[in-house]
Amino acid sequence: MQLINGGAAMRMFNKRWSITSILYVMFFFVIVMPILLVSSLSLNAYTDILLSNITSRTMQTLEQVSYSINQDTSRYIRTMAAIASDNNLISLANSFHQSTESKDMFSKSSQLENSLRNYLHDMPDVVSAMFVYRDKGAFFFEGTHFHNINTRINETNLKMTPLYRKALQNQGRVLLFGPEENNLIESNDKYILSGAIAPQYDRSFNDVEMIYFVLQAKSFENLSGSTSSQSGSFIILDGNSNIMLDTSKDKSKNIEKEGIKQAQTKSNGNFITMVNGEQMFVTFLTMERMDWKIIYMAPYDQMTTQVKQIYTFIMSVSVLGLILFLIVSFFLVRSIVGPIKSLIYQMNKVKSGSFQAHLNLSGPLEIYSLGKTFQSMTVRMQELIIERQEQEKLKNRAEIDALQSQINPHFLVNTLNAIKIMAMLVKAANLVEMTDSLIKLLSSTFHRDGSYIQLTDEMQNLEKYIFIMKVRYGERFKVEYDFEDHVKDTFILKLLLQPIVENAIIHGFYGKEVMGIVKISGKRVGDQLLITIVDNGKGMEQRTMEALLNEKKVESLCGIGIANVNDRIRLNYGESYGLQIKSELGVGTEVNVTLPLFSNNPDQRSGHE
């Protein structure tokens, strides 16, 4: 691992740094870093002193709050325990439950209420008390003071709550519950507590299973009032980390519990945490008697406002000095680095294929000379590329013209011999027509008015050729045409179809007894022209098709084989165009010619350009 880190460090130091990077690094280590270091150390020292003082004052406040809450809760617990252990009062509660006559029930109810008033006359915090019986039913007593809170709840629902089961498991012990555990009481008052105790009596003599109290904790209300004008808040947790009181304005309890987890592991202290996306300073203390935790949370930013003001002042002075330094450095660096960056940008453009370099020549003499040389170099490179492109165009044109000008003399001799023999042996009327067709066909072949011809004219020349072939070979084949009207006026290269038709007549129908049929069709497919030539000849094997596309020296009318046709198409239009051959032995051959669709003569368009 150390070797890897060492290698990375060596590569970093061996790397060629730009002038701008070197100046910025020097500026950072010589000026910025010392200022930031001194400011940070000063800020941390002052913050520690401030937080220490705040923590000390907050701890004193928490101790006072703890003492007040301990007094109140102890009073609650003593009173509820005394009620639960009062034999006479429990007997009255049992008698009331066992009474069947209304008069007796009313008498027992009055006695029970008087006994409870004796206990609760000086406890305005007690909202209500409810005796819950083991089988069913309950006796409800409203407190001695008025409270605008409805605490009448169904005893069946109460028995199903976790707090009820917890009180049963701790028989004879008073348990206090906060709003988080007791959700049966519907009240907007957030200072409501509940207490429960299961009396320790023999079940056979006692019908009272639970005594349930509802309390309005005045000490909690006073604590909340003391923080109403502050941004901080108090949170009180019981021994099981359930929230008993929360005076914060935002009740996102799940987030709060995550933020105060650290308070559950120690008896007292302080820490910084995040609550609802805000950084909070937390101070906490464990109450001695109740094992409750009192937590005070205050926004950390507000506590460190003075520190931030000092820090802002220091940084403002530092920034002003840095701005002055940057202004001076900017003009120095710009005169050197600016022209170099411009030159690098133009070099990257040339690298990507664009030779339009526009340099604003400036800077010191050396940089100016470098830019001038580079600009001259790009101009010369552009001239050389144009010359090479022109040479390639001439080369391609020469190759195409050479392909078009190959006329096979054997074909001329054979045709003329046929005319001679016919003239000698048969004084036929078609002799004149055959001779006329040959003259027109040769005229079209030798014509030099460009490389393109309309599809209609190409088909007329093809018909002349087919007439000659029918005279030579007889009526052994026929040709059918099927062209869409809107493609007949398009322009194609000369002599594209004749070599394909000639191959079908000479090789496809050779040795076949049935009538040979050649079907020639043309249609538009998107922005392309598709010409299909299908024959019912004897077909060919795969290797024969491959040979057709590779063999260029052939015995035909103009010396142009199928391979030459394919090459001409690709030289003029690109690799996406050309011939596709499909053949099956004994069935026939299909040749698809794919061409671009030209409504105007490309030769005339090139001449205008």
XYZ file of C-alpha atoms in Angstrom:
609
model
C 0.000 0.000 0.000
C 2.852 2.358 0.865
C 4.511 1.575 -2.482
C 1.299 2.449 -4.315
C 0.937 5.752 -2.451
C 4.610 6.530 -3.067
C 4.218 5.846 -6.794
C 1.191 8.135 -6.991
C 3.120 10.904 -5.227
C 6.064 10.503 -7.635
C 3.737 10.709 -10.644
C 2.187 13.893 -9.231
C 5.599 15.564 -8.816
C 6.836 14.358 -12.215
C 3.721 15.718 -13.934
C 4.209 18.898 -15.946
C 2.207 21.636 -14.301
C 0.801 24.667 -16.072
C 2.039 28.153 -15.218
C -1.405 29.029 -13.860
C -1.431 25.975 -11.572
C 2.042 26.776 -10.226
C 1.068 30.374 -9.446
C -2.191 29.297 -7.791
C -0.457 26.659 -5.645
C 2.171 29.171 -4.494
C -0.539 31.683 -3.741
C -2.486 29.099 -1.696
C 0.444 27.899 0.438
C 2.062 31.305 0.971
C -1.005 33.491 1.600
C -4.358 31.675 1.775
C -3.366 28.698 3.921
C -1.676 30.712 6.723
C -4.679 33.060 6.950
C -7.142 30.165 7.074
C -5.036 28.307 9.664
C -4.786 31.299 12.037
C -8.475 32.110 11.631
C -9.503 28.489 12.250
C -7.385 28.101 15.388
C -8.683 31.391 16.801
C -12.259 30.483 16.025
C -11.987 27.023 17.623
C -10.405 28.423 20.801
C -13.067 31.090 21.208
C -15.841 28.583 20.414
C -14.599 26.160 23.081
C -14.622 28.914 25.723
C -18.099 30.067 24.693
C -19.569 26.567 24.697
C -17.999 25.809 28.085
C -19.690 28.838 29.625
C -23.018 28.041 27.978
C -22.828 24.419 29.125
C -22.166 25.457 32.709
C -25.174 27.810 32.764
C -27.417 25.246 31.089
C -26.442 22.546 33.589
C -27.450 24.828 36.457
C -30.808 25.386 34.783
C -31.306 21.642 34.252
C -30.560 20.952 37.920
C -33.197 23.466 38.963
C -35.718 21.982 36.549
C -34.840 18.491 37.762
C -35.456 19.476 41.372
C -38.858 21.011 40.540
C -40.001 18.030 38.480
C -38.759 15.598 41.144
C -40.860 17.375 43.772
C -44.011 17.224 41.643
C -43.622 13.664 40.442
C -42.810 12.454 43.962
C -46.015 14.058 45.157
C -47.973 12.374 42.351
C -46.484 8.985 43.118
C -47.029 9.244 46.887
C -50.678 10.217 46.457
C -51.439 7.481 43.898
C -49.654 4.878 46.028
C -51.606 5.979 49.114
C -54.905 5.624 47.241
C -53.976 2.161 45.976
C -53.012 0.982 49.486
C -56.062 2.438 51.298
C -58.054 -0.645 52.384
C -61.245 1.300 53.080
C -61.146 3.056 49.722
C -60.489 -0.212 47.839
C -63.312 -1.859 49.802
C -65.673 0.948 48.778
C -64.624 0.494 45.151
C -65.303 -3.253 45.394
C -68.680 -2.648 47.070
C -69.683 -0.219 44.356
C -68.827 -2.799 41.687
C -70.700 -5.588 43.500
C -73.836 -3.480 44.209
C -76.923 -4.350 42.246
C -79.409 -1.771 43.535
C -79.288 1.812 42.340
C -79.650 3.253 45.820
C -76.766 1.220 47.142
C -74.617 2.077 44.111
C -75.319 5.790 44.579
C -74.395 5.607 48.286
C -71.142 3.738 47.587
C -70.315 6.117 44.750
C -70.729 9.161 47.000
C -68.565 7.639 49.726
C -65.891 6.714 47.186
C -65.856 10.228 45.706
C -65.554 11.817 49.163
C -62.607 9.599 50.007
C -60.874 10.529 46.743
C -61.496 14.245 47.357
C -59.732 13.944 50.697
C -56.654 12.746 48.847
C -56.856 15.082 45.871
C -58.259 18.346 47.285
C -54.797 20.008 47.219
C -53.707 18.407 43.915
C -55.112 20.470 41.019
C -52.855 18.576 38.628
C -55.013 15.448 38.860
C -57.598 15.593 36.072
C -59.330 12.252 36.755
C -59.035 8.830 38.383
C -60.555 5.599 37.088
C -60.894 2.283 38.940
C -60.755 -0.494 36.328
C -62.320 -3.789 37.451
C -60.923 -7.195 36.664
C -63.916 -8.609 34.822
C -65.422 -5.493 33.241
C -66.654 -2.043 34.125
C -64.965 0.941 35.733
C -65.605 3.723 38.239
C -64.708 7.181 36.905
C -63.912 10.181 39.160
C -63.312 13.688 37.823
C -60.715 15.664 39.738
C -61.444 18.271 42.356
C -60.579 21.149 40.011
C -62.033 22.096 36.625
C -60.155 20.939 33.525
C -61.392 21.362 30.004
C -60.150 17.901 29.040
C -62.255 14.847 28.220
C -60.520 11.906 29.920
C -63.404 9.414 29.818
C -62.013 6.437 27.917
C -63.295 2.932 27.340
C -61.838 0.474 29.875
C -61.742 -2.256 27.211
C -59.504 -0.138 24.993
C -57.373 0.761 28.018
C -56.801 -2.907 28.874
C -55.434 -3.507 25.373
C -52.685 -0.873 25.681
C -49.015 -1.695 26.444
C -49.065 0.703 29.455
C -51.851 -1.338 31.072
C -49.911 -4.583 30.678
C -46.750 -2.903 31.940
C -48.567 -1.691 35.103
C -49.919 -5.201 35.752
C -46.404 -6.603 35.530
C -45.255 -4.059 38.153
C -48.005 -4.669 40.749
C -47.938 -2.254 43.663
C -45.694 0.210 41.834
C -46.795 3.572 40.429
C -45.819 4.062 36.768
C -46.002 7.373 34.915
C -46.551 7.545 31.157
C -46.148 10.351 28.662
C -48.238 11.134 25.555
C -46.065 8.867 23.409
C -47.244 5.739 25.309
C -50.765 6.889 26.096
C -52.561 7.769 22.880
C -56.109 7.136 24.125
C -56.617 10.656 25.476
C -57.552 13.028 22.696
C -56.398 16.463 23.809
C -54.520 19.390 22.330
C -52.854 19.879 25.700
C -49.279 18.591 25.386
C -48.658 18.528 29.144
C -50.904 15.526 29.871
C -49.385 12.579 31.795
C -50.993 9.384 32.956
C -50.263 7.191 35.936
C -51.286 3.636 36.704
C -50.942 1.254 39.646
C -52.194 -2.303 40.167
C -53.179 -2.661 43.879
C -51.480 -5.497 45.782
C -54.509 -7.396 47.070
C -55.613 -10.958 46.838
C -57.604 -11.457 43.645
C -60.315 -13.408 45.462
C -61.161 -10.418 47.664
C -60.458 -7.581 45.258
C -62.196 -6.705 41.997
C -60.049 -3.596 41.313
C -57.385 -4.600 38.793
C -55.988 -1.149 38.021
C -56.291 2.489 39.147
C -55.636 4.831 36.203
C -54.925 8.567 36.731
C -54.746 11.431 34.217
C -52.504 14.361 35.211
C -52.005 17.852 33.818
C -48.381 18.483 34.814
C -48.094 22.139 35.810
C -44.350 21.836 36.183
C -44.119 20.781 32.522
C -46.332 23.684 31.508
C -44.183 26.133 33.476
C -41.048 24.673 31.885
C -42.534 25.097 28.424
C -43.541 28.674 29.196
C -39.992 29.526 30.213
C -38.744 28.548 26.715
C -41.607 30.002 24.654
C -39.609 33.141 23.862
C -36.408 31.183 23.214
C -35.290 29.142 20.248
C -34.220 26.227 22.473
C -36.476 23.418 23.700
C -36.721 20.888 26.547
C -37.255 17.176 26.036
C -37.891 14.795 28.962
C -37.391 11.036 28.477
C -38.450 8.321 30.890
C -36.256 5.351 31.801
C -37.297 3.545 28.590
C -36.456 6.551 26.381
C -40.111 7.370 25.786
C -40.853 11.083 25.350
C -42.661 12.528 28.369
C -42.405 16.180 27.304
C -41.333 17.968 24.138
C -41.496 21.780 24.078
C -40.063 22.146 20.578
C -42.224 23.744 17.936
C -41.610 21.015 15.349
C -42.801 17.608 16.557
C -40.723 15.304 14.349
C -40.171 12.771 17.117
C -38.471 10.119 15.000
C -35.820 12.607 13.944
C -35.457 13.902 17.498
C -34.836 10.417 18.889
C -32.134 9.838 16.311
C -30.538 13.121 17.285
C -30.519 12.450 21.039
C -29.297 8.865 21.035
C -26.006 9.915 22.609
C -27.897 11.234 25.668
C -29.160 7.719 26.444
C -25.688 6.270 27.004
C -24.430 8.721 29.680
C -25.843 10.290 32.808
C -25.026 13.872 31.804
C -22.971 15.867 29.296
C -23.313 17.678 25.982
C -22.813 17.057 22.269
C -23.622 18.500 18.836
C -26.112 16.715 16.579
C -28.420 17.245 13.583
C -32.172 17.628 14.179
C -34.553 18.293 11.263
C -31.585 19.299 9.100
C -30.385 21.866 11.671
C -27.242 21.627 13.812
C -28.200 21.606 17.499
C -26.185 21.858 20.742
C -27.575 19.328 23.254
C -27.090 19.406 27.046
C -28.592 16.618 29.180
C -28.922 15.563 32.826
C -30.324 12.436 34.529
C -32.813 13.025 37.360
C -31.838 11.303 40.597
C -35.158 9.815 41.767
C -37.075 9.165 38.548
C -34.248 8.020 36.276
C -35.642 10.476 33.738
C -33.416 12.503 31.443
C -33.892 16.236 30.963
C -32.498 17.396 27.625
C -32.091 20.970 26.446
C -31.553 21.574 22.730
C -30.559 24.937 21.250
C -29.553 25.900 17.685
C -25.801 25.752 17.446
C -25.685 28.631 14.954
C -27.393 31.024 17.373
C -25.070 30.032 20.207
C -22.026 30.774 18.076
C -23.295 34.046 16.599
C -20.594 36.099 18.291
C -17.920 33.737 17.031
C -19.251 34.024 13.511
C -19.207 37.798 13.685
C -15.539 37.777 14.691
C -14.782 35.183 12.047
C -16.636 37.220 9.405
C -14.626 40.307 10.306
C -11.302 38.442 10.043
C -12.267 36.821 6.767
C -13.506 40.115 5.291
C -10.155 41.767 5.944
C -8.362 38.727 4.525
C -10.548 38.628 1.440
C -9.928 42.294 0.681
C -6.178 41.666 0.806
C -6.551 38.607 -1.399
C -8.626 40.522 -3.942
C -5.925 43.164 -4.269
C -3.327 40.460 -4.764
C -5.520 38.687 -7.351
C -6.013 41.855 -9.365
C -2.263 42.338 -9.654
C -1.696 38.632 -10.374
C -4.480 38.502 -12.943
C -2.879 40.950 -15.350
C 0.506 39.278 -14.926
C -0.807 35.774 -15.572
C -3.118 36.883 -18.367
C -0.284 38.299 -20.462
C 1.497 34.929 -20.363
C -1.163 32.252 -20.003
C -3.896 33.773 -22.210
C -2.070 33.464 -25.567
C -0.860 29.961 -24.644
C -4.404 28.768 -23.874
C -5.651 30.257 -27.141
C -2.927 28.441 -29.041
C -3.761 25.129 -27.286
C -7.441 25.588 -28.139
C -6.663 26.097 -31.827
C -4.335 23.082 -31.795
C -7.165 20.917 -30.423
C -9.444 22.165 -33.214
C -6.833 21.149 -35.787
C -6.463 17.793 -34.021
C -10.218 17.191 -34.368
C -10.058 17.926 -38.130
C -10.847 21.634 -38.357
C -8.076 23.669 -40.011
C -9.830 27.043 -39.667
C -7.395 28.394 -37.073
C -8.058 31.989 -36.022
C -5.369 33.203 -33.638
C -5.276 36.575 -31.976
C -1.486 36.855 -31.946
C -0.306 38.570 -28.766
C 1.880 38.051 -25.730
C 5.671 38.035 -25.404
C 7.894 37.615 -28.456
C 8.396 33.862 -28.069
C 4.657 33.142 -27.764
C 3.883 35.487 -30.673
C 6.425 33.682 -32.909
C 5.020 30.283 -31.897
C 1.466 31.341 -32.819
C 2.591 32.808 -36.143
C 4.396 29.577 -37.094
C 1.390 27.441 -36.134
C -0.965 29.599 -38.208
C 1.268 29.260 -41.275
C 1.460 25.508 -40.744
C -2.367 25.097 -40.687
C -2.721 27.096 -43.916
C -0.173 24.866 -45.654
C -1.818 21.689 -44.321
C -5.188 22.852 -45.650
C -3.677 23.499 -49.104
C -2.116 20.008 -49.178
C -5.412 18.364 -48.183
C -7.300 20.209 -50.954
C -4.665 19.121 -53.501
C -4.977 15.512 -52.346
C -8.769 15.596 -52.584
C -8.598 16.944 -56.151
C -6.177 14.177 -57.121
C -8.506 11.543 -55.663
C -11.453 12.987 -57.598
C -9.455 12.876 -60.855
C -8.353 9.340 -60.103
C -11.910 8.140 -59.439
C -13.207 9.903 -62.557
C -10.465 8.299 -64.675
C -11.284 4.875 -63.291
C -15.001 5.280 -63.967
C -14.356 6.554 -67.493
C -12.035 3.609 -68.109
C -14.705 1.168 -67.002
C -17.261 2.788 -69.277
C -14.990 2.805 -72.321
C -14.159 -0.916 -72.384
C -15.691 -2.266 -75.586
C -15.124 -5.920 -76.386
C -14.038 -6.311 -80.022
C -15.059 -10.012 -80.067
C -18.659 -8.988 -79.533
C -18.500 -6.591 -82.506
C -16.919 -9.275 -84.720
C -19.474 -11.903 -83.767
C -22.369 -9.522 -84.341
C -21.076 -8.342 -87.705
C -20.451 -11.965 -88.791
C -24.027 -12.777 -87.908
C -25.234 -9.864 -90.055
C -22.966 -11.011 -92.889
C -24.200 -14.600 -92.806
C -27.830 -13.452 -92.655
C -27.254 -11.150 -95.596
C -25.737 -13.968 -97.613
C -28.151 -16.741 -96.817
C -31.456 -15.005 -96.147
C -32.714 -11.824 -97.601
C -34.618 -11.023 -94.410
C -36.335 -7.777 -93.600
C -35.023 -7.824 -90.031
C -31.461 -7.372 -91.303
C -31.985 -3.653 -91.581
C -33.552 -3.493 -88.093
C -30.716 -5.494 -86.548
C -28.108 -3.279 -88.149
C -29.971 -0.163 -87.005
C -30.189 -1.490 -83.438
C -26.459 -2.237 -83.403
C -25.632 1.258 -84.632
C -27.805 2.908 -81.988
C -26.449 0.652 -79.250
C -22.837 1.421 -80.200
C -23.688 5.120 -80.420
C -24.975 5.082 -76.864
C -21.937 3.146 -75.643
C -19.418 5.571 -77.163
C -21.381 8.666 -76.169
C -19.315 10.989 -73.950
C -21.913 13.482 -72.710
C -21.482 12.532 -69.046
C -21.837 9.365 -66.987
C -25.590 9.560 -66.290
C -28.660 8.755 -68.350
C -32.382 8.809 -67.704
C -33.867 5.437 -66.753
C -36.255 5.666 -69.750
C -33.328 6.070 -72.202
C -31.390 3.267 -70.518
C -34.374 0.957 -70.978
C -34.610 1.893 -74.694
C -30.929 1.021 -75.181
C -31.543 -2.241 -73.313
C -34.381 -3.088 -75.712
C -32.009 -2.608 -78.691
C -29.578 -5.004 -77.076
C -32.370 -7.553 -76.370
C -33.497 -7.370 -80.033
C -29.982 -8.235 -81.218
C -29.795 -11.131 -78.720
C -33.153 -12.482 -79.929
C -31.896 -12.437 -83.513
C -28.743 -14.314 -82.436
C -30.406 -16.876 -80.164
C -33.935 -16.967 -81.464
C -37.179 -16.626 -79.533
C -35.865 -18.663 -76.588
C -36.559 -15.924 -74.044
C -38.694 -12.887 -73.423
C -38.341 -9.763 -71.238
C -41.085 -8.203 -69.110
C -40.999 -4.675 -67.594
C -42.731 -3.277 -64.511
C -41.615 0.254 -63.516
C -43.416 2.781 -61.337
C -44.241 5.893 -63.387
C -42.537 8.367 -61.050
C -39.150 6.588 -61.269
C -38.851 6.465 -65.075
C -37.440 10.006 -65.288
C -34.757 9.436 -62.646
C -31.069 9.417 -63.611
C -28.759 6.409 -63.262
C -25.236 5.524 -64.396
C -24.954 4.274 -67.996
C -24.724 0.555 -68.788
C -25.790 -0.660 -65.331
C -28.521 -3.077 -66.397
C -27.157 -4.493 -69.692
C -24.396 -6.669 -68.100
C -26.924 -8.177 -65.659
C -29.495 -8.955 -68.392
C -26.722 -10.324 -70.633
C -25.594 -12.698 -67.862
C -29.177 -13.971 -67.466
C -29.602 -14.594 -71.230
C -26.223 -16.198 -71.994
C -25.577 -18.154 -68.791
C -28.971 -18.441 -67.127
C -30.910 -19.855 -70.109
C -28.072 -21.932 -71.594
C -29.169 -25.552 -72.021
C -32.759 -24.947 -70.825
C -35.686 -26.301 -72.810
C -38.393 -24.037 -71.432
C -38.979 -20.417 -72.430
C -36.658 -18.064 -70.527
C -38.303 -15.082 -68.818
C -36.500 -11.995 -67.537
C -38.557 -9.641 -65.352
C -37.203 -6.119 -64.832
C -38.943 -3.901 -62.268
C -38.188 -0.591 -60.587
C -39.688 1.210 -57.580
C -38.928 3.835 -55.004
C -38.001 2.725 -51.472
C -37.634 5.759 -49.202
C -35.017 7.979 -50.844
C -33.567 5.097 -52.878
C -34.257 3.505 -56.285
C -34.527 -0.303 -56.240
C -34.243 -2.121 -59.619
C -34.860 -5.876 -59.555
C -33.888 -8.283 -62.406
C -35.333 -11.783 -62.001
C -34.901 -14.729 -64.378
C -36.153 -18.311 -64.374
C -32.794 -19.655 -65.523
C -30.849 -22.557 -64.119
C -29.528 -20.579 -61.128
C -26.056 -20.778 -59.634
C -24.124 -21.904 -56.590
C -22.735 -19.622 -53.859
C -19.177 -19.783 -55.175
C -20.400 -18.847 -58.672
C -22.156 -15.761 -57.257
C -18.947 -14.801 -55.422
C -16.987 -15.216 -58.643
C -19.443 -12.956 -60.498
C -18.805 -10.157 -57.989
C -15.027 -10.555 -58.281
C -14.411 -11.403 -61.967
C -13.874 -8.189 -64.017
C -12.519 -9.499 -67.349
C -15.553 -10.808 -69.231
C -16.647 -11.402 -72.811
C -19.638 -9.069 -73.198
C -20.919 -6.145 -75.210
C -18.805 -3.503 -73.469
C -16.412 -5.603 -71.429
C -18.214 -4.618 -68.235
C -19.011 -7.535 -65.961
C -21.287 -7.640 -62.936
C -18.259 -6.975 -60.702
C -17.552 -3.812 -62.708
C -21.162 -2.677 -62.252
C -20.943 -3.174 -58.491
C -17.611 -1.279 -58.326
C -18.945 1.640 -60.376
C -21.972 2.022 -58.090
C -19.861 1.974 -54.922
C -17.228 4.346 -56.368
C -19.919 6.874 -57.237
C -22.325 6.512 -54.284
C -20.596 4.716 -51.423
C -20.581 1.319 -49.725
C -24.281 1.402 -48.777
C -25.268 1.014 -52.461
C -24.564 -1.781 -54.978
C -25.753 -5.241 -56.013
C -27.288 -8.098 -54.080
C -27.590 -11.514 -55.773
C -29.944 -14.302 -54.708
C -29.967 -17.557 -56.654
C -31.291 -21.096 -56.342
C -30.240 -23.965 -58.602
C -33.003 -25.009 -60.947
C -35.215 -22.060 -59.957
C -33.502 -18.879 -61.129
C -31.607 -15.777 -60.055
C -32.649 -12.429 -58.581
C -30.371 -9.364 -58.714
C -31.298 -6.267 -56.663
C -29.666 -2.983 -57.688
C -29.830 -0.270 -54.987
C -29.185 3.310 -56.192
C -29.769 6.820 -54.885
C -32.846 8.539 -56.309
C -31.818 11.458 -58.571
C -34.540 13.559 -60.186
C -31.891 15.798 -61.880
C -28.750 14.930 -63.819
C -25.837 14.804 -61.321
C -23.368 15.670 -64.107
C -25.115 19.000 -64.760
C -25.305 19.750 -61.012
C -21.556 19.111 -60.622
C -20.849 21.350 -63.580
C -22.795 24.218 -61.981
C -20.892 23.759 -58.743
